[in-house]
PDB file of C-alpha atoms in Angstrom:
ATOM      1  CA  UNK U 882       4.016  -6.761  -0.015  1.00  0.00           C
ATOM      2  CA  UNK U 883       2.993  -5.292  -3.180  1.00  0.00           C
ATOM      3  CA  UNK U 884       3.610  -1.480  -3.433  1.00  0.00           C
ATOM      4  CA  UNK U 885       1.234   0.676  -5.828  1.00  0.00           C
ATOM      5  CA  UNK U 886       2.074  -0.447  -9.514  1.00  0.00           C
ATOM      6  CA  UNK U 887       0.586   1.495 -12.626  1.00  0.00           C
ATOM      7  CA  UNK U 888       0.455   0.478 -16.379  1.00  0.00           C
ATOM      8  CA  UNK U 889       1.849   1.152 -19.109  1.00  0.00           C
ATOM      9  CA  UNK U 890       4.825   2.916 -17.845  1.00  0.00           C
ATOM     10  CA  UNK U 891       5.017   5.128 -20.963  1.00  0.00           C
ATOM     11  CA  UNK U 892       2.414   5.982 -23.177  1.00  0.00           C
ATOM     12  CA  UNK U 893       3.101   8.151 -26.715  1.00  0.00           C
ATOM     13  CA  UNK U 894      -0.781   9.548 -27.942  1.00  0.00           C
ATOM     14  CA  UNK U 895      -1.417  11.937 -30.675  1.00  0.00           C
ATOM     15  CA  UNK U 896      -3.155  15.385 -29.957  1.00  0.00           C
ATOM     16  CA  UNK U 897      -7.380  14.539 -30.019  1.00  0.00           C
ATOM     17  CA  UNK U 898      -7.044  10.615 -29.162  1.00  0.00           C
ATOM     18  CA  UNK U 899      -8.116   8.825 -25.993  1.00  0.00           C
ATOM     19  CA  UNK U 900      -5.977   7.304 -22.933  1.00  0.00           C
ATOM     20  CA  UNK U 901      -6.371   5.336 -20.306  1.00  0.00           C
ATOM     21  CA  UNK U 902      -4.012   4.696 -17.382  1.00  0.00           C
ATOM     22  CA  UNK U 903      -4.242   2.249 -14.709  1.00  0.00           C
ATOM     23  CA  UNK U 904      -3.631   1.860 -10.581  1.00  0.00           C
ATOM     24  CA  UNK U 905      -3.483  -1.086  -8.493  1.00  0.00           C
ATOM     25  CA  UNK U 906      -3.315   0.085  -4.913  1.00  0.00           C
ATOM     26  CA  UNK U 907      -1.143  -1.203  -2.206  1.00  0.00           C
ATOM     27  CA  UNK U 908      -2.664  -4.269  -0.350  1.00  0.00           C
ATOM     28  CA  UNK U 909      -4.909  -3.121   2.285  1.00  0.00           C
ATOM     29  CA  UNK U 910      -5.500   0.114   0.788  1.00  0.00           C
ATOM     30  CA  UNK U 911      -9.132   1.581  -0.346  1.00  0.00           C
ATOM     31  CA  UNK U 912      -8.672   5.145  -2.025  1.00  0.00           C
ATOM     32  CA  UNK U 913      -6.830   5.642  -5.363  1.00  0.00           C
ATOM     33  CA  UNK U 914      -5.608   9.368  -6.055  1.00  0.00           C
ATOM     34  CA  UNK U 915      -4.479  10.529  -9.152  1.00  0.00           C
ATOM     35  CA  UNK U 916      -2.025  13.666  -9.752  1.00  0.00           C
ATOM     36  CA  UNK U 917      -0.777  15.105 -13.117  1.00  0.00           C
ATOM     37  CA  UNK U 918       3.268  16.261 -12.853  1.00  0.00           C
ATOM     38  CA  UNK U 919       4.070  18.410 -15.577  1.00  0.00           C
ATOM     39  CA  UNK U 920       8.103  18.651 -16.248  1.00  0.00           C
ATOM     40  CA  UNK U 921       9.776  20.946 -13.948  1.00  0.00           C
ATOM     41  CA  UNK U 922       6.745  21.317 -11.779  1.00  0.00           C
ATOM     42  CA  UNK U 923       5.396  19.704  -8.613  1.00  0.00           C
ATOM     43  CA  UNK U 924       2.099  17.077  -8.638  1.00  0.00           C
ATOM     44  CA  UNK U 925      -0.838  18.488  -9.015  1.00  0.00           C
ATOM     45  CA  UNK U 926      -3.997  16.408  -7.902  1.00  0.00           C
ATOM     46  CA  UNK U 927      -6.632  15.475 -10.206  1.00  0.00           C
ATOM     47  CA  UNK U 928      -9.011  13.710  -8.420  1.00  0.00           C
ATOM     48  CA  UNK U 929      -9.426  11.086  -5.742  1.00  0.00           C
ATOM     49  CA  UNK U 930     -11.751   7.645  -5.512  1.00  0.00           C
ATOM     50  CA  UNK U 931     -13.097   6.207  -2.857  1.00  0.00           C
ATOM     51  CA  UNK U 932     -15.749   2.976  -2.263  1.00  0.00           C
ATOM     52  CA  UNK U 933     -16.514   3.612  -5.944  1.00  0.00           C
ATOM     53  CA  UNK U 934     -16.779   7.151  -6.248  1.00  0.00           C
ATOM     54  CA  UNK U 935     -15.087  10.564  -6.913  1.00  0.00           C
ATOM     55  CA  UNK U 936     -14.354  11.667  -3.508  1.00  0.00           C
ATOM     56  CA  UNK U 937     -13.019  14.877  -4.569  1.00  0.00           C
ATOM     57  CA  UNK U 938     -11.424  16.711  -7.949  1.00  0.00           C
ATOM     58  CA  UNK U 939      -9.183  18.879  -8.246  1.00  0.00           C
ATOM     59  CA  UNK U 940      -9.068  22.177 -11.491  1.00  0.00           C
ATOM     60  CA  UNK U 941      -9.366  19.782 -14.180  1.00  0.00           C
ATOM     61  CA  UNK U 942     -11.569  19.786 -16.887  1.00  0.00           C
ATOM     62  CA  UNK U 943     -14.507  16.922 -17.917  1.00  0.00           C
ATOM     63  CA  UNK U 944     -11.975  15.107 -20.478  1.00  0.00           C
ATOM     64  CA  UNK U 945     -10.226  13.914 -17.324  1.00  0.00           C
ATOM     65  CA  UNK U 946     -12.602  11.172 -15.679  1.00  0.00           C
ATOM     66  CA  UNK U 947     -12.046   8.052 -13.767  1.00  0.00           C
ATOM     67  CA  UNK U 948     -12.752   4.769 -12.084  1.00  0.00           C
ATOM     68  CA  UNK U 949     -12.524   2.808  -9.462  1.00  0.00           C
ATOM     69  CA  UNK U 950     -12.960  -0.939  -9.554  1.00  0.00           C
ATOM     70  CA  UNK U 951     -14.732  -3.215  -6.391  1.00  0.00           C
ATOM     71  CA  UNK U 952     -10.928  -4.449  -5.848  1.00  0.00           C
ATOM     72  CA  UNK U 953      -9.904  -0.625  -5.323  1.00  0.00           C
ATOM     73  CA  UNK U 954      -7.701  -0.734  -8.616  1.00  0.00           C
ATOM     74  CA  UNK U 955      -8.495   2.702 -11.046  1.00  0.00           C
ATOM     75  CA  UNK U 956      -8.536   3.931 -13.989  1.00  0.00           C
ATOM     76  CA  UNK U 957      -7.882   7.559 -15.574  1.00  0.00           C
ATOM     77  CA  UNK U 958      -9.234   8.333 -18.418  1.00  0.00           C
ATOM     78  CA  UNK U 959      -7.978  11.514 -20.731  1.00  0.00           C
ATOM     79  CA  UNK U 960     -10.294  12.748 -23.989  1.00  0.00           C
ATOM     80  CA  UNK U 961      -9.442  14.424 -26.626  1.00  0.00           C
ATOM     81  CA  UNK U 962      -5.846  15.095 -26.064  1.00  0.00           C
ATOM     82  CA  UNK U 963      -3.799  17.999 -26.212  1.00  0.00           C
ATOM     83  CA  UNK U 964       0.121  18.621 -26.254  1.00  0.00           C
ATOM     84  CA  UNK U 965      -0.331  20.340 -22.920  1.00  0.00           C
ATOM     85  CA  UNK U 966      -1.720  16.803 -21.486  1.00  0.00           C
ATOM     86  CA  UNK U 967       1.947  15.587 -21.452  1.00  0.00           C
ATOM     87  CA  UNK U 968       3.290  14.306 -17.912  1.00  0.00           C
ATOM     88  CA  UNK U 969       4.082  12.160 -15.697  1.00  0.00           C
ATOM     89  CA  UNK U 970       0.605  10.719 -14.258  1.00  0.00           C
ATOM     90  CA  UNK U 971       1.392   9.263 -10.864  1.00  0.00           C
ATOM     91  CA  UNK U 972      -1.136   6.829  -8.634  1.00  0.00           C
ATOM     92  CA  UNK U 973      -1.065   7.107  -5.152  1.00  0.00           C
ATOM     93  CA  UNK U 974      -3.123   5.138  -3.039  1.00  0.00           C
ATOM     94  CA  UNK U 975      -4.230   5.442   0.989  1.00  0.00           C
ATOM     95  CA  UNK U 976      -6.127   3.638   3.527  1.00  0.00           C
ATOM     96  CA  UNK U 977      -9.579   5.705   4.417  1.00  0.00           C
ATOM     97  CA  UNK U 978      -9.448   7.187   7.950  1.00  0.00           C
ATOM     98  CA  UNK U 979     -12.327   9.190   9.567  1.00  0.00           C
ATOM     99  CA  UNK U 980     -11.085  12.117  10.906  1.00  0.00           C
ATOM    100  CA  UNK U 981      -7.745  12.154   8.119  1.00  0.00           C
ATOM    101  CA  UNK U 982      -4.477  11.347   8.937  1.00  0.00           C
ATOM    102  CA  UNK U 983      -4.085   9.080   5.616  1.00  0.00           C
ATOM    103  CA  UNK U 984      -0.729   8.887   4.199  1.00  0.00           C
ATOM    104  CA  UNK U 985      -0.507   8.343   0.430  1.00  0.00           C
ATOM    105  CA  UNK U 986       2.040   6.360  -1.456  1.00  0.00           C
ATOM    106  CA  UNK U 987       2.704   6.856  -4.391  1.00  0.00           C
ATOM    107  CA  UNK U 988       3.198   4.558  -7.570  1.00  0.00           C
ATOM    108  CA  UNK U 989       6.232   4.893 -10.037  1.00  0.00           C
ATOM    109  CA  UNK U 990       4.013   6.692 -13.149  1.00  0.00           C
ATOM    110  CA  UNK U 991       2.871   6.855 -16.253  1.00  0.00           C
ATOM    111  CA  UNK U 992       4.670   8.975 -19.019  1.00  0.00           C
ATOM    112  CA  UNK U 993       2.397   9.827 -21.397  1.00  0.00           C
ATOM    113  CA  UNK U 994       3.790  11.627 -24.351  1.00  0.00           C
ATOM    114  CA  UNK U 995       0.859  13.895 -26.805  1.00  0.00           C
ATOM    115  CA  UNK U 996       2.127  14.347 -30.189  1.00  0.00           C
TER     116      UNK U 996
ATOM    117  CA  UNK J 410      -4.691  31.120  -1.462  1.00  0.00           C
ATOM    118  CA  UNK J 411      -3.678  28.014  -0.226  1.00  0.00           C
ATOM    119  CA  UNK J 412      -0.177  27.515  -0.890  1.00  0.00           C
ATOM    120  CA  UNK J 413       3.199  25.728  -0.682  1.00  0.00           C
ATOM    121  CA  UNK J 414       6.357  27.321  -1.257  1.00  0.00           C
ATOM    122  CA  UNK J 415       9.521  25.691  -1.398  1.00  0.00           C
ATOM    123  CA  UNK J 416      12.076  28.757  -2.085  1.00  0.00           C
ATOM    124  CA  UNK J 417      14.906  26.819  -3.466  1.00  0.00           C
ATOM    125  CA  UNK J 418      14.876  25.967  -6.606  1.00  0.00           C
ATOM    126  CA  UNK J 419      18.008  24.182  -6.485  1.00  0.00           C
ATOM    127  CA  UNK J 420      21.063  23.628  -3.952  1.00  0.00           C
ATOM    128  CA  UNK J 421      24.234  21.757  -4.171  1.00  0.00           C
ATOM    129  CA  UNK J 422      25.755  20.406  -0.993  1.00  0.00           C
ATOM    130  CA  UNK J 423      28.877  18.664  -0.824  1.00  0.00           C
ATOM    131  CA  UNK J 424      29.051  14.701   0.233  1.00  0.00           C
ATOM    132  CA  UNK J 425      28.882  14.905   3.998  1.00  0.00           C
ATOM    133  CA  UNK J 426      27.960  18.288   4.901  1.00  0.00           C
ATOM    134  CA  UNK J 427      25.072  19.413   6.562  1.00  0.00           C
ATOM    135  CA  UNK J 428      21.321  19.808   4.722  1.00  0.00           C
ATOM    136  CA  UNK J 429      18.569  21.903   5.041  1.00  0.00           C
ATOM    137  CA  UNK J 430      15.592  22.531   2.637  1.00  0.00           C
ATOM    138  CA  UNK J 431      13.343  25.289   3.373  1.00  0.00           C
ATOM    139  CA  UNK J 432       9.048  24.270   2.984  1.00  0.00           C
ATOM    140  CA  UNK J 433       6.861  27.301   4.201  1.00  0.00           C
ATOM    141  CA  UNK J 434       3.270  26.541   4.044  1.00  0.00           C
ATOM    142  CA  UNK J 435      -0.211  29.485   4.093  1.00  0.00           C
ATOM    143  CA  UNK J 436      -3.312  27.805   5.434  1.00  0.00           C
ATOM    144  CA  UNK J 437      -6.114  28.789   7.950  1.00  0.00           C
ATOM    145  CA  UNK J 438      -5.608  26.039  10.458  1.00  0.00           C
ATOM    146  CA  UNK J 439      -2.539  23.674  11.067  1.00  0.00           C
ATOM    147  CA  UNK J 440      -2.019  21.202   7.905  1.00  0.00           C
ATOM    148  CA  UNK J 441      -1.072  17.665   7.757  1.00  0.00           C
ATOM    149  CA  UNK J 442       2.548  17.931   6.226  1.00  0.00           C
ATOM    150  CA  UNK J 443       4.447  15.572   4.418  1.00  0.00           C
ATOM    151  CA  UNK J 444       7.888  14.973   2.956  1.00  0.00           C
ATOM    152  CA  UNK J 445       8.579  13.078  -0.521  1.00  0.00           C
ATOM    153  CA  UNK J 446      11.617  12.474  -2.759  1.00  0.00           C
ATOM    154  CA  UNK J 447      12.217  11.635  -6.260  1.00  0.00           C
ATOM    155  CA  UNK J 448      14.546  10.253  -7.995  1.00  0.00           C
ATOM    156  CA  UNK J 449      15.167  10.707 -11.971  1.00  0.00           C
ATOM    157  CA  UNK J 450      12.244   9.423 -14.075  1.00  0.00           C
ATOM    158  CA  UNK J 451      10.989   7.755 -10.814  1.00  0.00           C
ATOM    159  CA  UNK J 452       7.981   8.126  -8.710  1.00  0.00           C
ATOM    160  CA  UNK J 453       7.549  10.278  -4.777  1.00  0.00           C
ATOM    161  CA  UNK J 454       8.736   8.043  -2.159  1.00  0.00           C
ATOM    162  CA  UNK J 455       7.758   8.974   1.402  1.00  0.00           C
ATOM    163  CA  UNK J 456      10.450  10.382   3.956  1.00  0.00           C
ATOM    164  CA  UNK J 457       8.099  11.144   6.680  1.00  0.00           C
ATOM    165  CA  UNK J 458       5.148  13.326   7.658  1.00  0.00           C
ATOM    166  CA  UNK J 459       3.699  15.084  10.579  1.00  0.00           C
ATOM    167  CA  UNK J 460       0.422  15.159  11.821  1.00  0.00           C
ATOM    168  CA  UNK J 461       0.314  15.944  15.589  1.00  0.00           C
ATOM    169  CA  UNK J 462       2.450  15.615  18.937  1.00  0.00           C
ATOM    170  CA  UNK J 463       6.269  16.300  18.474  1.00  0.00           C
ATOM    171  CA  UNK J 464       7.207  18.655  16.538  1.00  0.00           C
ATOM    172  CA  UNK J 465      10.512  16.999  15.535  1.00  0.00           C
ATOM    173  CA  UNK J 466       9.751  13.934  13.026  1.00  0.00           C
ATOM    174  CA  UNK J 467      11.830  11.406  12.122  1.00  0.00           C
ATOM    175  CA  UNK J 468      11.896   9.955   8.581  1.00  0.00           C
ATOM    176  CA  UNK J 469      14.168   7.020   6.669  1.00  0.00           C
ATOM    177  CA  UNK J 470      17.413   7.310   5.350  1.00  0.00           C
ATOM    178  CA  UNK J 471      18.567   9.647   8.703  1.00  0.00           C
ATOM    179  CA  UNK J 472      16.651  12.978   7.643  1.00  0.00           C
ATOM    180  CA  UNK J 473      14.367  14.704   9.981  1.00  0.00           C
ATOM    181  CA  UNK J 474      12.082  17.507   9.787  1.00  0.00           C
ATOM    182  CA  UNK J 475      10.677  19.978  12.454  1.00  0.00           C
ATOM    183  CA  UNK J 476       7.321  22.155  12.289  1.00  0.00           C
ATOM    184  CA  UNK J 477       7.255  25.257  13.410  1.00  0.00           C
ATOM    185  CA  UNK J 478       3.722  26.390  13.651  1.00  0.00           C
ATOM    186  CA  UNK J 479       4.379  30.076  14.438  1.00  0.00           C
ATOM    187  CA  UNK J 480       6.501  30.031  11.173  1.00  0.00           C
ATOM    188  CA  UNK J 481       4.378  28.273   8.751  1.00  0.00           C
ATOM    189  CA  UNK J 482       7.306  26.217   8.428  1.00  0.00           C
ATOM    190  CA  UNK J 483       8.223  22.644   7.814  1.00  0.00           C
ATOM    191  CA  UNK J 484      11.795  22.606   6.922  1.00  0.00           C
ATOM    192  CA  UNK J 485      13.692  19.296   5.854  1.00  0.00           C
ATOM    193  CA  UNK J 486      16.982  18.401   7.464  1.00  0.00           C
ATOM    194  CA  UNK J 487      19.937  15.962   7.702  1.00  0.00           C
ATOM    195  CA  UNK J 488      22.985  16.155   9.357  1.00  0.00           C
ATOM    196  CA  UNK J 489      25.609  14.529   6.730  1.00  0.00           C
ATOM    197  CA  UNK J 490      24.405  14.218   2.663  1.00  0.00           C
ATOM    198  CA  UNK J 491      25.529  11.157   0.729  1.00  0.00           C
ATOM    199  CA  UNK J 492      26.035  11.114  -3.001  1.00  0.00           C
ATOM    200  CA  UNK J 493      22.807   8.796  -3.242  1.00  0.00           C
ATOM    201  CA  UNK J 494      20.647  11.932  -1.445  1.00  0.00           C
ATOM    202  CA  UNK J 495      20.715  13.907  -5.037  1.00  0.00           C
ATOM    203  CA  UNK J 496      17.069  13.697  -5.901  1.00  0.00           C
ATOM    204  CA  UNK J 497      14.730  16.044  -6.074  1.00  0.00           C
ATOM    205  CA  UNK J 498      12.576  16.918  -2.995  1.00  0.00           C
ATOM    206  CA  UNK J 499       8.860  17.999  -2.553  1.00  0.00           C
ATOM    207  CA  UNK J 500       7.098  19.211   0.140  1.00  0.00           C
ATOM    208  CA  UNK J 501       3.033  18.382   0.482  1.00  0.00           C
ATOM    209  CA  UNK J 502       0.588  19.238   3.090  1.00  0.00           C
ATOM    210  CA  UNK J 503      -3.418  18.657   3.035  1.00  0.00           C
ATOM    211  CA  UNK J 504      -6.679  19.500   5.175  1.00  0.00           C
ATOM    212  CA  UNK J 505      -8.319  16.088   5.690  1.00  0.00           C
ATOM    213  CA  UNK J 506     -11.563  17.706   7.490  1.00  0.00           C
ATOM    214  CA  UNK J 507     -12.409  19.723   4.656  1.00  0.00           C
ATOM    215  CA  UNK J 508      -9.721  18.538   1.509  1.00  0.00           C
ATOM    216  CA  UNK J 509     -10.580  14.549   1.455  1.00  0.00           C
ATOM    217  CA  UNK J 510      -7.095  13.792   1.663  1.00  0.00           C
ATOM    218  CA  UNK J 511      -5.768  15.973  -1.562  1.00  0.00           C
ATOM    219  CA  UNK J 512      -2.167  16.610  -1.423  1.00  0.00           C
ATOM    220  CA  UNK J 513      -1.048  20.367  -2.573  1.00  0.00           C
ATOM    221  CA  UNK J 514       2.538  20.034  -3.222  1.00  0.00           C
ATOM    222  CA  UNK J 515       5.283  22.605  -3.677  1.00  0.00           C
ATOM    223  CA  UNK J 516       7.572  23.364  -6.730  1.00  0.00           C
ATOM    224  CA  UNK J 517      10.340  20.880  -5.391  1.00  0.00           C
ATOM    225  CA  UNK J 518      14.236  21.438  -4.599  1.00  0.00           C
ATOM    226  CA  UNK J 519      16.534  19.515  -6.636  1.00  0.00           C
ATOM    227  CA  UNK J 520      19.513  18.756  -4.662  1.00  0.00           C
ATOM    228  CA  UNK J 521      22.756  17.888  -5.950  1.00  0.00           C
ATOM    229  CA  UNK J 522      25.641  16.281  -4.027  1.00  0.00           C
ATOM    230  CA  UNK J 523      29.217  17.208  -5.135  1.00  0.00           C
ATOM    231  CA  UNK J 524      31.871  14.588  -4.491  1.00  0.00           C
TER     232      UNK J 524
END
């Protein structure tokens, strides 16, 4: 059983380009959530998919946007880059459940490096 | 605010001693909670989570957790480290009824193991 895999696994940009990182969920799961871990710092979530739409976002601006595919798989998508967009970008995916109790898992990142 | 605070920054145990890493939580209502490590350059891999019943969860590689509501507490325990435990350790907890599932994590406790 496939866990959550993400691609590339590092990613050097410079400052004003375009990225775009991708998420294949685990099998059987339906909502892709993306986070943004600075160094030193814990995640911090950027914004969640679910049955093809932005479920919820967290305090990041418009050049952060995103996708998800009918097969659940996602994309992030980062404009006009700046040296502060530098992280780790980590994937974690979840089955939907009315009424919560989802558990994410998490994928093993993207480093993308803004020069 | 909504918050997660993990006070320790960083603790060293010794191989085989006793563990215990603090997570305090401040939220309106009872959160799901949630336990991840990672490893160097790596992604978060679940240890275990609470969402209702016994307060005392059990989570892989022998660590355990217990909730104390009346503390705002979720505090991260195992009886004997091993050398393979150094990681660093975050603590998460959301509000599925009105947070779709985001995760707010704390700052994270790096834990190293001295031989």
């Amino acid at each position: 059983d496939a866990g959550v895999t993400q691609s590339p696994t590092h990613l050097i940009k410079t400052r004003g380009q375009q990225v775009t990182l991708r998420c294949s969920p685990k099998s059987g799961h339906d909502t892709v959530s993306w986070y943004q871990q600075a160094l030193g710092q814990g995640p911090q979530f950027i914004f969640q998919y679910y049955e093809e739409e932005e479920r919820q976002r967290g305090n990041f601006p418009d050049r952060f946007s995103g996708h998800q595919f009918p097969n659940y798989s996602s994309e992030l998508n980062v404009n006009a880059l700046l040296l502060g967009d530098s992280a780790l970008y980590l994937c974690a995916s979840s089955f939907h459940r009315t009424g919560g109790q989802e558990t994410q898992y998490f994928g093993p990142g993207t480093r993308l490096l803004v020069l | 605010a909504q918050s997660v605070t993990q006070p320790d920054i960083h603790i060293t145990v010794s191989e085989g001693a006793s563990l215990e890493l603090r997570c305090n939580y401040s939220y309106g209502a009872t959160p799901y909670l949630f336990w991840y490590v990672q490893s160097p350059g790596q992604g978060l891999q679940l240890l275990l989570k609470y969402f209702s019943g016994d307060t005392l969860v059990q989570g892989i590689k022998g660590f355990e957790a217990e909730f104390k509501r009346s503390q705002s507490s979720f505090n991260l325990r195992k009886p004997s480290v091993h050398w393979s435990d150094a990681a660093e350790y975050f603590c998460a907890v959301t509000l599925f009824y009105n947070q779709g599932g985001k995760l707010i994590f704390g700052q994270g406790t790096e834990l190293s193991v001295k031989p």
